[in-house]
Coordinates of N, CA and C in Angstrom, one line a residue:
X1 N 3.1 27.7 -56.7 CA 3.1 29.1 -56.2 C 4.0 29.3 -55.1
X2 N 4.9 30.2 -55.1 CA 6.1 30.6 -54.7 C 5.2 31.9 -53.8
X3 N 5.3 32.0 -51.8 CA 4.9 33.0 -50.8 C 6.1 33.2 -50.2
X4 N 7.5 32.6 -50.0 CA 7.8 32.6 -49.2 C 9.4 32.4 -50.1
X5 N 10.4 33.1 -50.0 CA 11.3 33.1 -50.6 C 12.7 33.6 -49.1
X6 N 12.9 31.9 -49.0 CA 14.2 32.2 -47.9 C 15.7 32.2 -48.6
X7 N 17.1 33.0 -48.1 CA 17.9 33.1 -48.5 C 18.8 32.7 -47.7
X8 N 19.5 31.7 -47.8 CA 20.4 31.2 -46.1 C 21.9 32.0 -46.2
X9 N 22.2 32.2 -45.3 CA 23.6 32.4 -45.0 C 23.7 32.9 -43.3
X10 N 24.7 33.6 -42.9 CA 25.2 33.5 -41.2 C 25.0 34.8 -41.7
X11 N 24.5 35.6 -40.4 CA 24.4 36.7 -40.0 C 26.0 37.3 -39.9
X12 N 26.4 38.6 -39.8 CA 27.2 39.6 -39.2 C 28.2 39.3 -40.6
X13 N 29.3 40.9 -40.5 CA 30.1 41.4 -41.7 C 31.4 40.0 -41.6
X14 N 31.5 39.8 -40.8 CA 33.1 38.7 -40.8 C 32.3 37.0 -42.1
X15 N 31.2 37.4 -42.4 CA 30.6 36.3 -42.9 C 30.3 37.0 -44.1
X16 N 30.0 37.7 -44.8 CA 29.1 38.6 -45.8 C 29.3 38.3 -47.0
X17 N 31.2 38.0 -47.2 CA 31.5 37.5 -48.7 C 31.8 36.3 -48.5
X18 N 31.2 35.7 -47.6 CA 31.8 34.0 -47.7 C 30.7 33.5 -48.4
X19 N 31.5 32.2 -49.5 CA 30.4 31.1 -50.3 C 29.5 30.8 -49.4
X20 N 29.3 30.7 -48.2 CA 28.1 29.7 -47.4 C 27.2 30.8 -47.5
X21 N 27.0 32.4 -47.8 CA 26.1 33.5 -47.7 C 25.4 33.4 -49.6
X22 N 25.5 32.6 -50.3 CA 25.2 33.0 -51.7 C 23.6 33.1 -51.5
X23 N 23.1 32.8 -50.6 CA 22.0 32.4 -50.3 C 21.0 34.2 -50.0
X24 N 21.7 35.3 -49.3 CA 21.9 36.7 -48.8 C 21.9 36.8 -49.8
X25 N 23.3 36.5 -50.7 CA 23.7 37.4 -52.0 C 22.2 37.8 -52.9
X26 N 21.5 36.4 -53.2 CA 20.4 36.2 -54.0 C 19.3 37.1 -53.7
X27 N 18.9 37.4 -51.7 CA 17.9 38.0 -51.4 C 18.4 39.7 -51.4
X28 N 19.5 39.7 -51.3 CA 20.1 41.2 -51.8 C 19.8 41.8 -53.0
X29 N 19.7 40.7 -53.9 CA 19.2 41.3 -55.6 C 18.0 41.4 -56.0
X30 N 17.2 40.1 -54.7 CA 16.1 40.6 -55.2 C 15.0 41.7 -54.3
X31 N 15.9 41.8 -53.3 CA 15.5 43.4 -53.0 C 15.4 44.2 -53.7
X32 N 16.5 44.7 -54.3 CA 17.1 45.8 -55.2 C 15.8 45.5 -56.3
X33 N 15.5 44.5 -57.3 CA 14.9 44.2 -58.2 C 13.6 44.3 -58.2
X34 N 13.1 44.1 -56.8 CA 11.3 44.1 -56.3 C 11.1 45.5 -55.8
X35 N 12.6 46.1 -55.1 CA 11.8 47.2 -54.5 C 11.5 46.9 -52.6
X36 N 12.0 45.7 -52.2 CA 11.2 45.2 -51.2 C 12.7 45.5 -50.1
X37 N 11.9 46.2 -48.9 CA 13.0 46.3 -47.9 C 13.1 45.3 -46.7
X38 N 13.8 44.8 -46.0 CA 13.7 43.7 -45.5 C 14.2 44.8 -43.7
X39 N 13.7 44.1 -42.8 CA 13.3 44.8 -41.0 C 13.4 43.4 -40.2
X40 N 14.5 43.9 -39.2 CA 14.4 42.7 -38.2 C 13.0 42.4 -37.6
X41 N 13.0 41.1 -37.6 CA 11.3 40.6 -37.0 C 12.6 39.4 -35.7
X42 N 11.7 40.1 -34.9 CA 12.7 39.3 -33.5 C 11.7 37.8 -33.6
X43 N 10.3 37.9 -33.6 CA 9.6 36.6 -33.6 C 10.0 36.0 -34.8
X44 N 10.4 36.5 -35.7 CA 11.0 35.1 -36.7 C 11.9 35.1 -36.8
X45 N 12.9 35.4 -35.9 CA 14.5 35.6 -36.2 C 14.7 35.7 -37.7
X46 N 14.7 37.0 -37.9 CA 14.9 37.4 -39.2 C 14.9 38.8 -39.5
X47 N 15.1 38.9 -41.0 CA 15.3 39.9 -41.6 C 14.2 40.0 -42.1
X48 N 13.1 40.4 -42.8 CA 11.8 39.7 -43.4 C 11.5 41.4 -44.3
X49 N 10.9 40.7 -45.8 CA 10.0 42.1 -46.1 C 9.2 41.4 -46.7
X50 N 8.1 42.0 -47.1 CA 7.0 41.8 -48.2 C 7.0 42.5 -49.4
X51 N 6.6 42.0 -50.1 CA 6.2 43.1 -51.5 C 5.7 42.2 -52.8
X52 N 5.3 42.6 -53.5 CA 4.5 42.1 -54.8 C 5.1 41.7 -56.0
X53 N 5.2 40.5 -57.0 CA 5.8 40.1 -57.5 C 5.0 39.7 -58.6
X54 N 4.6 40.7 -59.6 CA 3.9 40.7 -61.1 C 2.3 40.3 -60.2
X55 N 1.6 40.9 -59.2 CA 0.9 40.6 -58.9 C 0.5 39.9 -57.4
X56 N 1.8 38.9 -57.1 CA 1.7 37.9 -56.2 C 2.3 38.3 -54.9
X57 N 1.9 38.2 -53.9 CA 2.2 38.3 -52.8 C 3.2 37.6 -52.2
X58 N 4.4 38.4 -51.7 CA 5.8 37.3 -51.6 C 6.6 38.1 -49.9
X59 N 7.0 36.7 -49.4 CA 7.8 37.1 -48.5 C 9.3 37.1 -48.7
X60 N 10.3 37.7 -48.8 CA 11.6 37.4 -48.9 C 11.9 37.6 -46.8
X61 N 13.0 36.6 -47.0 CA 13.8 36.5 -45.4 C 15.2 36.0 -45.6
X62 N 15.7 36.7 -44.5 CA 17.3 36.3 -44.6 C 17.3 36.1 -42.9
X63 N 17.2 34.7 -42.4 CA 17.5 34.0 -41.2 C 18.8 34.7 -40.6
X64 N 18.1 34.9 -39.4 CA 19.8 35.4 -38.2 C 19.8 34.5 -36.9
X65 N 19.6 32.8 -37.5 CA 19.7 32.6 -36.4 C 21.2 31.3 -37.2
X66 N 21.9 31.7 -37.5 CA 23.1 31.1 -38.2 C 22.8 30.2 -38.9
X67 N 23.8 29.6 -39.9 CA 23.2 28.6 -40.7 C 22.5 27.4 -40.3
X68 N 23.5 26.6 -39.2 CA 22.7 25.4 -38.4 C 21.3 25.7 -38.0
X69 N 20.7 26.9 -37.8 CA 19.6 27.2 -37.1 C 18.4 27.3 -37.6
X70 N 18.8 27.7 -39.6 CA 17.8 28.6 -40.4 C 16.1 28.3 -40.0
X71 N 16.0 26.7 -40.1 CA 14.8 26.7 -39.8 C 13.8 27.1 -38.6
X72 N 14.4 27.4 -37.6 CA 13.9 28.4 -37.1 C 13.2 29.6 -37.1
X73 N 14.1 30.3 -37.9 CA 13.2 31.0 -38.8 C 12.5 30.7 -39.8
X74 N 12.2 30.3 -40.8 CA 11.6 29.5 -41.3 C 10.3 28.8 -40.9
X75 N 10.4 28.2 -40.3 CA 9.6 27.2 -39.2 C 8.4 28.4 -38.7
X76 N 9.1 29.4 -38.0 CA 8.1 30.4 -37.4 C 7.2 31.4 -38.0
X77 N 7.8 31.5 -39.7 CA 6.8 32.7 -40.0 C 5.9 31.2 -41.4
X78 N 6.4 30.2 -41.6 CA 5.1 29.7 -42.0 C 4.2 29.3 -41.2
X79 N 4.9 28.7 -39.9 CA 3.5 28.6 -39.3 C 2.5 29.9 -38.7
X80 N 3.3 30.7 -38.5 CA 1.9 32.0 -38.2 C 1.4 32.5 -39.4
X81 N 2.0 32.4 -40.6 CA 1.0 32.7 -42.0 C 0.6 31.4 -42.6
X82 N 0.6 30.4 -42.0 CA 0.2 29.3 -42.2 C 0.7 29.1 -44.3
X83 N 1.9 29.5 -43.8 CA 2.3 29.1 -45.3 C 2.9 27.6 -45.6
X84 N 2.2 26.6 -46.4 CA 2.7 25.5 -46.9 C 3.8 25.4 -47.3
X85 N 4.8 24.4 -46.9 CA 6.0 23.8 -47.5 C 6.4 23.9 -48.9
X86 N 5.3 23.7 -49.9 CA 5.4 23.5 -51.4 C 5.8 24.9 -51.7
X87 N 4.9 26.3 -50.3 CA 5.0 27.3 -51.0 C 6.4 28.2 -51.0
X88 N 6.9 27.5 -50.4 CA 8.2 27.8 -50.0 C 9.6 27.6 -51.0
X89 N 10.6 28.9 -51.3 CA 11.8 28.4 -52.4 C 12.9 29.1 -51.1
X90 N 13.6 28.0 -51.0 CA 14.9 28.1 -50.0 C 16.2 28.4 -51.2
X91 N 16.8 29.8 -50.9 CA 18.5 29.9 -51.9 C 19.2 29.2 -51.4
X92 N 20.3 28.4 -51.6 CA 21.5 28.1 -51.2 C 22.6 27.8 -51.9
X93 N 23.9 27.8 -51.2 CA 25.0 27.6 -51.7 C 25.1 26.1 -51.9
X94 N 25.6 25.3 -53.7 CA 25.7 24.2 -53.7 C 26.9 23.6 -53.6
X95 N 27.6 23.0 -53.1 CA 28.8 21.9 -52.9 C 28.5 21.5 -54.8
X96 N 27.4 20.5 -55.4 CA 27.9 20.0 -56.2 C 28.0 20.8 -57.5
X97 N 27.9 21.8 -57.5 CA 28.0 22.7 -59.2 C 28.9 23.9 -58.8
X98 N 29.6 23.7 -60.3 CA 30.4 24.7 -60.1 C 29.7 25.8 -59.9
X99 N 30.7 26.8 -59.6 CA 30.5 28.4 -59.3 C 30.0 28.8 -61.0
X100 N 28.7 29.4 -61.0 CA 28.2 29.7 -62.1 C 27.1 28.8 -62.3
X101 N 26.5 27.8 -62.3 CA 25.5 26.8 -62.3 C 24.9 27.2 -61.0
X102 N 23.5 26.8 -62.1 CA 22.5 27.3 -60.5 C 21.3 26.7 -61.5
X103 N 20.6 25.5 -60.2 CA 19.2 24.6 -60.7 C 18.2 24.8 -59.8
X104 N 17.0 24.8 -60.3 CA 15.9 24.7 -59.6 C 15.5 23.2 -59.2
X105 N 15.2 22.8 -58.3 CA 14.6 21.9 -58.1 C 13.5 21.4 -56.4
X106 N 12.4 21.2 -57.1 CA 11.6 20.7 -55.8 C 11.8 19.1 -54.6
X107 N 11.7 19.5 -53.5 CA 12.2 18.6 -52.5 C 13.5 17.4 -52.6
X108 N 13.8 16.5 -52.2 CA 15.0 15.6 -52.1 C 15.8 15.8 -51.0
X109 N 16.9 15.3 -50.8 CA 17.3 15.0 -49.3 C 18.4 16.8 -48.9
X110 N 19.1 16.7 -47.7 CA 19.9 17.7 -47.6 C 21.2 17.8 -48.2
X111 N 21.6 16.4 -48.3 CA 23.1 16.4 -49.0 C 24.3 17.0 -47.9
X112 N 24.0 16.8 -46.2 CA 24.8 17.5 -45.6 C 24.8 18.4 -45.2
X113 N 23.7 19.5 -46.2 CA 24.0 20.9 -45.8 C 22.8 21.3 -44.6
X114 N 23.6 22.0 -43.7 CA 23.2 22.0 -42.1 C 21.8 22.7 -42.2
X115 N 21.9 23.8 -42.6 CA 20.6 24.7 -43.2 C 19.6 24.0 -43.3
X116 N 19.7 23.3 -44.8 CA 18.0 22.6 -45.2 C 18.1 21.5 -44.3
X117 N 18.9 21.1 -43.8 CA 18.2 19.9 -42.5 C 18.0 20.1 -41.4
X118 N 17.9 21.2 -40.6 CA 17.3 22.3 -39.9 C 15.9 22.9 -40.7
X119 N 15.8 23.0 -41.6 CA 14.3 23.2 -42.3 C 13.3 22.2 -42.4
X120 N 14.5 20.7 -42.9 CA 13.2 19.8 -43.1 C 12.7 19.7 -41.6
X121 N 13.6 19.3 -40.4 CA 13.1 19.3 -39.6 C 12.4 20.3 -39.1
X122 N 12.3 21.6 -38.9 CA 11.3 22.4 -38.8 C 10.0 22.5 -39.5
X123 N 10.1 22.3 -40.8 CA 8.9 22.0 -41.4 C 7.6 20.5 -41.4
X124 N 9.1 19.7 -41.2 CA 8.6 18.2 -41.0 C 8.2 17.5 -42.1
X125 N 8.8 18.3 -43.5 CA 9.2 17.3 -45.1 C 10.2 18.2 -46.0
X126 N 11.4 17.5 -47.0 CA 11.7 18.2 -47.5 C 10.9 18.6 -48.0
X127 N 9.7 18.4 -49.0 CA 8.9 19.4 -50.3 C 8.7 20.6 -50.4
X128 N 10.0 21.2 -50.3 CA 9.9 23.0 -50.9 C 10.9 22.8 -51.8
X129 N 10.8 24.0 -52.0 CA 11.5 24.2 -53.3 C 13.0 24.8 -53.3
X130 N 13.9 24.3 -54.0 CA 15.5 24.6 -53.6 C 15.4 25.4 -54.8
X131 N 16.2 26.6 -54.7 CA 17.3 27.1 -55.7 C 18.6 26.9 -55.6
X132 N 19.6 26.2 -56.2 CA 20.8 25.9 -55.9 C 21.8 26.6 -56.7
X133 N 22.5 27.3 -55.5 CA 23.9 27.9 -56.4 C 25.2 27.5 -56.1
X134 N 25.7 27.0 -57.6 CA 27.0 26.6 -57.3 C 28.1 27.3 -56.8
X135 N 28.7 27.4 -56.0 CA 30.3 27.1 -54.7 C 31.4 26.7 -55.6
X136 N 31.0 25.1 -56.1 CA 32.2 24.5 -56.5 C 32.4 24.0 -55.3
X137 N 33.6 22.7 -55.2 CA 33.9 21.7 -53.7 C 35.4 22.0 -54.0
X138 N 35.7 21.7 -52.8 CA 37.1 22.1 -52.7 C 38.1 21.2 -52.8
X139 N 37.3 19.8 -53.5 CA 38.0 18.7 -54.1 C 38.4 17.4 -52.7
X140 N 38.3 17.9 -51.2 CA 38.6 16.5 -50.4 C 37.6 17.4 -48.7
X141 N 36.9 16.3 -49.0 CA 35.8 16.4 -47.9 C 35.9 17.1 -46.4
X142 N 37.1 16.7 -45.9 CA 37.6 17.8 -44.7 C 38.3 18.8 -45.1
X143 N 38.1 19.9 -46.2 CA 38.3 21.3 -46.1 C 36.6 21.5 -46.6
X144 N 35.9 21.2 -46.6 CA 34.6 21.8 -47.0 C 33.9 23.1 -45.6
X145 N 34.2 22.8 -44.7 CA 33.9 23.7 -43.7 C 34.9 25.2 -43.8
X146 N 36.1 24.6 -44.3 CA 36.8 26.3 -44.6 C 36.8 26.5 -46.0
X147 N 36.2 26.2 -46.3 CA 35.8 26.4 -48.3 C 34.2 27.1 -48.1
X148 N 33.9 26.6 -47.4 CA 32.3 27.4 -47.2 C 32.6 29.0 -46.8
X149 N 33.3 29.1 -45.6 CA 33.2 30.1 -45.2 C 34.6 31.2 -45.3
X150 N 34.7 31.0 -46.8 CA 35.8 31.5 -47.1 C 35.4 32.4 -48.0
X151 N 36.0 33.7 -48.4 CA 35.4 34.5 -50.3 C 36.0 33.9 -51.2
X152 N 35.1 33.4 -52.0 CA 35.5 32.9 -53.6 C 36.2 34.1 -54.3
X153 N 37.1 33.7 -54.9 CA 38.1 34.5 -55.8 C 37.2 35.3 -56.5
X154 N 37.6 35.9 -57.6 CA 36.9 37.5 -58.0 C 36.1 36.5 -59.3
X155 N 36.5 36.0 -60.0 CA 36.2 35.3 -61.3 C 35.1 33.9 -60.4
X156 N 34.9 33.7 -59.6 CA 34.1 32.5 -58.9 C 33.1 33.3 -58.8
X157 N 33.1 34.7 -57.6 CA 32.2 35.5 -57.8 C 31.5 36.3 -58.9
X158 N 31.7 36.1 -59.9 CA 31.7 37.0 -61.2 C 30.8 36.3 -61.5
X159 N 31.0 34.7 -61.5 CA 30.0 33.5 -62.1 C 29.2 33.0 -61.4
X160 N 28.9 33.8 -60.0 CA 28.0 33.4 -59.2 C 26.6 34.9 -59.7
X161 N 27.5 35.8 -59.0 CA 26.4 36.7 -59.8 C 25.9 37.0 -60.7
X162 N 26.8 36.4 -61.9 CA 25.3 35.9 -63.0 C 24.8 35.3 -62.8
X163 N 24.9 33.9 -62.3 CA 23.9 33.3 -62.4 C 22.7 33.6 -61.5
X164 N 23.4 34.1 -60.7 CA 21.7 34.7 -59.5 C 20.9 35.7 -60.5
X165 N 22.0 36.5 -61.0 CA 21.1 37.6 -62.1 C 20.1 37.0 -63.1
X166 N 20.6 35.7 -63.8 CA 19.6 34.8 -64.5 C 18.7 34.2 -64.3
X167 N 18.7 33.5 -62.9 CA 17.5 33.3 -62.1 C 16.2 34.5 -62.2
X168 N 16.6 35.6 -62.1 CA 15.6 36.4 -62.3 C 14.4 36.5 -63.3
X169 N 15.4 35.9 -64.3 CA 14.0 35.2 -65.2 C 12.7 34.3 -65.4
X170 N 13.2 33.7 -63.8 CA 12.4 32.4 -64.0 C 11.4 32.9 -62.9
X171 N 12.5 33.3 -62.0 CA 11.7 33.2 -60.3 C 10.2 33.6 -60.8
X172 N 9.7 34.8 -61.1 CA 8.7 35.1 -61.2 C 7.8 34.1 -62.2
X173 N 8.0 33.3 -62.5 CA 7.0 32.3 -63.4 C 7.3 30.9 -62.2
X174 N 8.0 30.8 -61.5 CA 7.8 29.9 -59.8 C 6.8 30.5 -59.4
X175 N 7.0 31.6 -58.9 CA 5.8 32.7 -58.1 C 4.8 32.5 -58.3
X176 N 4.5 32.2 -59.6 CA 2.9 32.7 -60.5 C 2.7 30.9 -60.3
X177 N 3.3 29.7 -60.0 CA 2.8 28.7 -60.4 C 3.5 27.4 -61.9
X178 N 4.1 28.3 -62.3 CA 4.2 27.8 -63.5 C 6.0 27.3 -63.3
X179 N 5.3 26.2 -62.6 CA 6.6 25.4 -62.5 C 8.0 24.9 -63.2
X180 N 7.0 24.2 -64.4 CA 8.0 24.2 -65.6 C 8.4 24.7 -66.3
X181 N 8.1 26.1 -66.5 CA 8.1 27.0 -67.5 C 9.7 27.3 -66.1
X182 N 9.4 28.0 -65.1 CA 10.4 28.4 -64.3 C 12.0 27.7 -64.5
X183 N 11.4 26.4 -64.2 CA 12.6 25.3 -64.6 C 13.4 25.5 -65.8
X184 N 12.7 25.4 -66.9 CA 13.0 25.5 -68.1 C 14.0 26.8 -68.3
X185 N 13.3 27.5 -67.9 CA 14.1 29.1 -68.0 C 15.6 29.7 -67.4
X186 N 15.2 28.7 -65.9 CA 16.6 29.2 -65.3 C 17.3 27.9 -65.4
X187 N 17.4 26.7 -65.8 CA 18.2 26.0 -66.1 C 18.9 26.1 -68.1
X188 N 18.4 26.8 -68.4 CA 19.1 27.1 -69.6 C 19.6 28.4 -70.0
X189 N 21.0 28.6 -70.5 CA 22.1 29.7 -70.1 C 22.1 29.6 -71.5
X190 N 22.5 31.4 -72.3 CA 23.6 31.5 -73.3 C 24.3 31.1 -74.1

């Protein structure tokens, strides 16, 4: 069961279309799609809303305390809603899948990315739940910091927002519990 639905990326407009925000992109649609409006919460450095999801009670957040920082926020509103790690699905942008692939998968290490290792350490285990959207790599290890925070061409973007749009299908059977069924759904395309 899925309470807590974080979306990473850097706060302010000079960031907004960059691949490191796919993570916004995702909590942006599922605003639009729930209905749920998101309000700065200064105690959780965030954006935060609530609203109901086929029944279930869900937080979406979009962290403002920059990517290195996310768990911060994070960190602060499970512990005052005493929400569990498990119950938790963090969005992010992935280095290893192309632009268009996007997996679900529960806990495992950070792989580098600054965000989830700011989380585990705030939470104090990976075991939540990742949704990963593919980026694509930029083919040689030191341009990855301006490959993140750069806009993917129009056709990179094209295949990013489908696939967040396809996720739609599953998220809500995460929410309810039904792990595999989730899995199943959003790792299989067209």
């Amino acid at each position: 069961m899925i309470q807590l639905i974080v979306g990473l990326g850097n706060p302010g407009p000079e960031y907004e279309e960059t691949r490191h925000n796919a993570g916004f992109w995702w909590i942006d649609e599922a605003c639009d799609a729930w209905n749920i409006r998101l309000q700065p919460e200064k105690g959780f450095f965030a954006h935060v809303g609530r609203g109901t999801v086929q029944g279930h009670q869900i937080w979406l957040m979009k962290p403002q305390t920059f990517m290195n920082r996310s768990g911060q926020a994070v960190g602060a509103l499970c512990r005052f809603y005493k929400i569990p790690a498990d119950h938790v699905l963090v969005v992010h942008d992935e280095l290893d899948l192309s632009p268009g692939q996007i997996k679900l998968k529960h806990g495992g290490g950070h792989a580098g990315h600054n965000g989830l290792r700011d989380i585990h350490a705030q939470l104090g285990t990976p075991d939540y739940w990742r949704l990963r959207i593919g980026i694509g790599h930029p083919g040689v290890k030191s341009e990855v910091v301006h490959w993140v925070l750069r806009k993917p061409p129009l056709d990179d973007r094209i295949a990013v927002d489908q696939a967040i749009s396809h996720s739609f299908k599953g998220i809500p059977n995460l929410i309810a519990g039904e792990n595999d069924k989730a899995t199943k759904i959003i790792h299989t395309r067209d």
